[in-house]
CSV table of C-alpha atoms and ligand atoms in Angstrom, one decimal:
chain,number,residue,atom,x,y,z
A,299,MET,CA,-0.1,0.0,0.1
A,300,LEU,CA,1.2,3.4,-0.9
A,301,PRO,CA,0.7,6.6,1.2
A,302,ALA,CA,-2.6,8.0,0.0
A,303,SER,CA,-1.1,11.4,-1.2
A,304,LEU,CA,1.2,9.4,-3.6
A,305,GLN,CA,-1.8,7.2,-4.8
A,306,VAL,CA,-3.8,10.4,-5.6
A,307,LEU,CA,-1.0,11.7,-7.6
A,308,ILE,CA,-0.7,8.2,-9.5
A,309,ASP,CA,-4.3,8.2,-10.0
A,310,GLU,CA,-4.3,11.7,-11.5
A,311,LEU,CA,-1.3,11.2,-13.7
A,312,GLY,CA,-2.8,7.7,-15.0
A,313,ARG,CA,-5.6,9.9,-16.5
A,314,LEU,CA,-3.5,11.6,-18.9
A,315,PRO,CA,-3.5,10.4,-22.5
A,316,GLY,CA,-1.0,7.6,-23.3
A,317,VAL,CA,-0.1,7.0,-19.6
A,318,GLY,CA,-0.8,3.6,-18.2
A,319,PRO,CA,-0.7,2.7,-14.3
A,320,ARG,CA,3.1,1.8,-14.5
A,321,THR,CA,4.2,5.1,-16.3
A,322,ALA,CA,1.9,6.9,-13.7
A,323,GLU,CA,3.8,5.3,-10.9
A,324,ARG,CA,7.1,6.0,-12.4
A,325,TYR,CA,6.3,9.6,-12.9
A,326,ALA,CA,5.0,10.1,-9.3
A,327,PHE,CA,8.0,8.4,-7.9
A,328,PHE,CA,10.1,10.7,-9.9
A,329,ILE,CA,8.4,13.8,-8.7
A,330,LEU,CA,8.6,12.5,-5.1
A,331,LYS,CA,12.4,12.2,-5.5
A,332,ALA,CA,13.0,15.3,-7.4
A,333,PRO,CA,13.7,18.6,-5.3
A,334,GLN,CA,10.8,20.1,-3.7
A,335,ALA,CA,11.1,23.2,-5.8
A,336,GLN,CA,10.8,21.2,-9.2
A,337,ALA,CA,7.8,19.4,-7.9
A,338,GLU,CA,6.4,22.7,-7.1
A,339,ALA,CA,7.3,24.4,-10.3
A,340,LEU,CA,5.1,21.5,-11.9
A,341,ALA,CA,2.3,22.1,-9.6
A,342,GLN,CA,2.4,25.8,-10.2
A,343,ALA,CA,2.5,25.2,-13.9
A,344,VAL,CA,-0.6,22.9,-13.9
A,345,ALA,CA,-2.5,25.1,-11.3
A,346,SER,CA,-2.2,28.4,-13.2
A,347,LEU,CA,-3.0,26.8,-16.8
A,348,HIS,CA,-6.7,27.4,-16.8
A,349,GLY,CA,-6.3,31.0,-15.5
A,350,SER,CA,-3.7,32.1,-17.8
A,351,ILE,CA,-5.0,30.7,-21.0
A,352,LYS,CA,-8.0,31.8,-23.2
A,353,ALA,CA,-9.2,31.6,-26.7
A,354,CYS,CA,-7.9,34.3,-29.2
A,355,GLN,CA,-10.6,36.7,-29.8
A,356,ARG,CA,-9.9,36.5,-33.6
A,357,CYS,CA,-8.9,32.9,-34.6
A,358,HIS,CA,-9.8,30.9,-31.4
A,359,ASN,CA,-6.3,29.7,-31.0
A,360,LEU,CA,-5.0,29.6,-27.4
A,361,ALA,CA,-3.8,32.9,-26.2
A,362,GLU,CA,-2.5,34.6,-22.9
A,363,SER,CA,-3.7,37.9,-24.1
A,364,ASP,CA,-6.8,39.0,-26.5
A,365,LEU,CA,-5.1,37.9,-29.3
A,366,CYS,CA,-2.7,35.0,-30.1
A,367,ASP,CA,0.9,35.2,-30.9
A,368,ILE,CA,0.1,34.2,-34.5
A,369,CYS,CA,-2.5,37.1,-34.8
A,370,ARG,CA,-0.3,39.5,-33.5
A,371,ASP,CA,2.7,38.8,-35.6
A,372,ALA,CA,2.8,41.2,-38.2
A,373,ARG,CA,5.0,38.9,-40.5
A,374,ARG,CA,2.3,36.5,-41.1
A,375,ASP,CA,0.5,36.7,-44.5
A,376,PRO,CA,-3.1,37.8,-44.1
A,377,ASP,CA,-3.9,36.5,-47.7
A,378,LEU,CA,-3.8,32.9,-46.6
A,379,LEU,CA,-6.2,31.6,-44.0
A,380,ALA,CA,-6.0,28.1,-42.8
A,381,VAL,CA,-9.1,26.7,-41.0
A,382,VAL,CA,-8.3,24.0,-38.5
A,383,GLU,CA,-10.1,21.7,-36.0
A,384,SER,CA,-8.0,22.5,-33.0
A,385,PRO,CA,-5.0,24.3,-31.5
A,386,LEU,CA,-3.0,21.4,-31.8
A,387,ASP,CA,-3.3,21.2,-35.7
A,388,ILE,CA,-1.9,24.8,-35.7
A,389,VAL,CA,1.1,23.4,-33.7
A,390,ALA,CA,1.4,20.5,-36.6
A,391,LEU,CA,1.2,23.1,-39.3
A,392,GLU,CA,3.6,25.5,-37.6
A,393,ARG,CA,6.1,22.5,-37.2
A,394,THR,CA,6.3,22.0,-41.0
A,395,GLY,CA,7.7,25.6,-41.3
A,396,MET,CA,5.9,25.9,-44.7
A,397,PHE,CA,2.9,28.1,-43.9
A,398,LYS,CA,3.0,31.8,-43.0
A,399,GLY,CA,-0.6,32.8,-43.1
A,400,LEU,CA,-3.3,32.9,-40.5
A,401,TYR,CA,-5.4,30.5,-38.8
A,402,HIS,CA,-9.0,29.9,-37.7
A,403,VAL,CA,-9.8,27.2,-35.2
A,404,LEU,CA,-13.2,25.7,-35.4
A,405,GLY,CA,-13.2,24.1,-32.1
A,406,GLY,CA,-14.3,20.4,-33.6
A,407,VAL,CA,-16.1,19.2,-36.6
A,408,ILE,CA,-19.6,18.9,-37.7
A,409,SER,CA,-20.9,15.5,-36.3
A,410,PRO,CA,-24.7,15.0,-36.0
A,411,ILE,CA,-24.3,11.9,-33.9
A,412,ASP,CA,-22.5,13.8,-31.1
A,413,GLY,CA,-25.0,16.6,-31.6
A,414,ILE,CA,-22.6,19.2,-33.0
A,415,GLY,CA,-23.6,21.3,-36.0
A,416,PRO,CA,-22.4,24.5,-37.5
A,417,ASP,CA,-23.7,26.5,-34.7
A,418,GLN,CA,-21.5,24.6,-31.9
A,419,LEU,CA,-18.4,25.6,-34.1
A,420,ASN,CA,-16.5,28.8,-34.6
A,421,ILE,CA,-18.0,29.1,-38.3
A,422,LYS,CA,-20.1,32.3,-37.7
A,423,SER,CA,-17.0,34.1,-36.7
A,424,LEU,CA,-15.1,32.6,-39.5
A,425,PHE,CA,-17.5,34.1,-42.0
A,426,ASN,CA,-17.6,37.3,-40.2
A,427,ARG,CA,-13.9,37.5,-40.5
A,428,LEU,CA,-13.8,36.6,-44.1
A,429,ALA,CA,-16.4,39.2,-44.9
A,430,LYS,CA,-14.1,41.9,-43.5
A,431,ALA,CA,-10.6,40.6,-44.0
A,432,LYS,CA,-11.0,39.1,-47.5
A,433,PRO,CA,-7.9,36.6,-47.8
A,434,GLN,CA,-7.1,35.5,-51.3
A,435,GLU,CA,-7.0,31.8,-50.1
A,436,VAL,CA,-9.0,29.8,-47.5
A,437,ILE,CA,-7.2,26.5,-46.8
A,438,ILE,CA,-9.4,24.0,-45.3
A,439,ALA,CA,-7.2,22.0,-43.2
A,440,THR,CA,-9.7,19.6,-41.3
A,441,ASN,CA,-8.7,16.2,-40.4
A,442,ALA,CA,-8.9,13.5,-43.2
A,443,THR,CA,-12.0,11.8,-41.5
A,444,THR,CA,-15.7,11.5,-42.5
A,445,GLU,CA,-16.4,14.4,-40.4
A,446,GLY,CA,-13.4,16.4,-41.2
A,447,ASP,CA,-14.6,15.9,-45.0
A,448,ALA,CA,-18.2,16.7,-44.3
A,449,THR,CA,-17.2,19.9,-42.4
A,450,ALA,CA,-15.0,21.0,-45.2
A,451,LEU,CA,-17.8,20.6,-47.7
A,452,TYR,CA,-20.2,22.4,-45.6
A,453,LEU,CA,-17.6,25.2,-45.3
A,454,GLN,CA,-17.0,25.4,-49.0
A,455,LYS,CA,-20.7,25.6,-49.7
A,456,HIS,CA,-21.5,28.3,-47.5
A,457,MET,CA,-18.3,30.4,-48.0
A,458,PRO,CA,-18.9,33.9,-48.7
A,459,ALA,CA,-18.6,34.5,-52.4
A,460,LYS,CA,-15.3,35.3,-54.2
A,461,VAL,CA,-13.1,33.6,-52.0
A,462,LYS,CA,-10.6,30.8,-53.3
A,463,VAL,CA,-11.1,27.7,-51.2
A,464,THR,CA,-8.7,24.7,-51.1
A,465,ARG,CA,-8.4,21.5,-49.1
A,466,LEU,CA,-5.1,19.7,-48.1
A,467,ALA,CA,-3.8,17.2,-50.5
A,468,ARG,CA,-4.4,13.6,-49.8
A,469,GLY,CA,-0.9,12.6,-48.8
A,470,LEU,CA,-2.6,12.3,-45.4
A,471,PRO,CA,-3.7,8.9,-44.5
A,472,MET,CA,-7.6,8.4,-44.4
A,473,GLY,CA,-8.9,8.5,-40.9
A,474,SER,CA,-5.7,10.4,-39.5
A,475,ASP,CA,-5.4,13.4,-37.4
A,476,LEU,CA,-3.2,16.3,-38.5
A,477,GLU,CA,-1.6,16.3,-35.2
A,478,TYR,CA,-0.1,12.8,-35.8
A,479,ALA,CA,1.1,13.3,-39.2
A,480,ASP,CA,4.7,13.7,-39.8
A,481,GLN,CA,6.1,17.1,-40.8
A,482,ILE,CA,7.0,16.0,-44.4
A,483,THR,CA,3.7,14.3,-45.1
A,484,LEU,CA,2.0,17.4,-43.7
A,485,GLY,CA,4.1,19.6,-45.5
A,486,ARG,CA,3.4,17.8,-48.9
A,487,ALA,CA,-0.4,17.9,-48.3
A,488,LEU,CA,0.0,21.6,-47.7
A,489,GLU,CA,1.9,22.1,-50.9
A,490,GLY,CA,-0.4,19.8,-52.9
A,491,ARG,CA,-3.6,21.4,-51.9
A,492,ARG,CA,-6.3,21.7,-54.3
A,493,SER,CA,-9.3,23.9,-55.1
A,494,PHE,CA,-12.7,22.5,-54.5
B,171,ZN,ZN1,-5.3,34.4,-33.1
């Protein structure tokens, strides 16, 4: 039997994705053996997370002020706008180093089974944004899943007129999430994007 306070930590760590009970134990013992300051730094980082992070008012990416780092970066190309499902997809696309435009995070995909329609996603704010900013090209970079495709189709159909709309090329394995694609595959998919 482990002390209750250690068991609580193991249980919490075990809820993280990809962390089984063994790994959770190893992490907990590592934290226990580490200097107290290090353990406290970890606790502090976890504790302050929800308070310090919010959604970017323009693109819904993660931000620590009203606008995210990408929206505030004057070097980004406002003529290119990539529409993604989640902030993690931005991380994946940024890792390719091949995209210098701006983003819009939908916050999910259209999925009638889960009760998620266009109104539950950041689609209205996307169209409002497009009406004002008029980028030359909108790249729909939803995942290569049935829902991702359906969402892309919906966006393309309802897109305000006179915007060129492209979709990432199919170098991406079917059913796969952008965040798990390697940089080269994702980079190629970005290069090979096609018009609808
Ligand atoms: Zn932003």
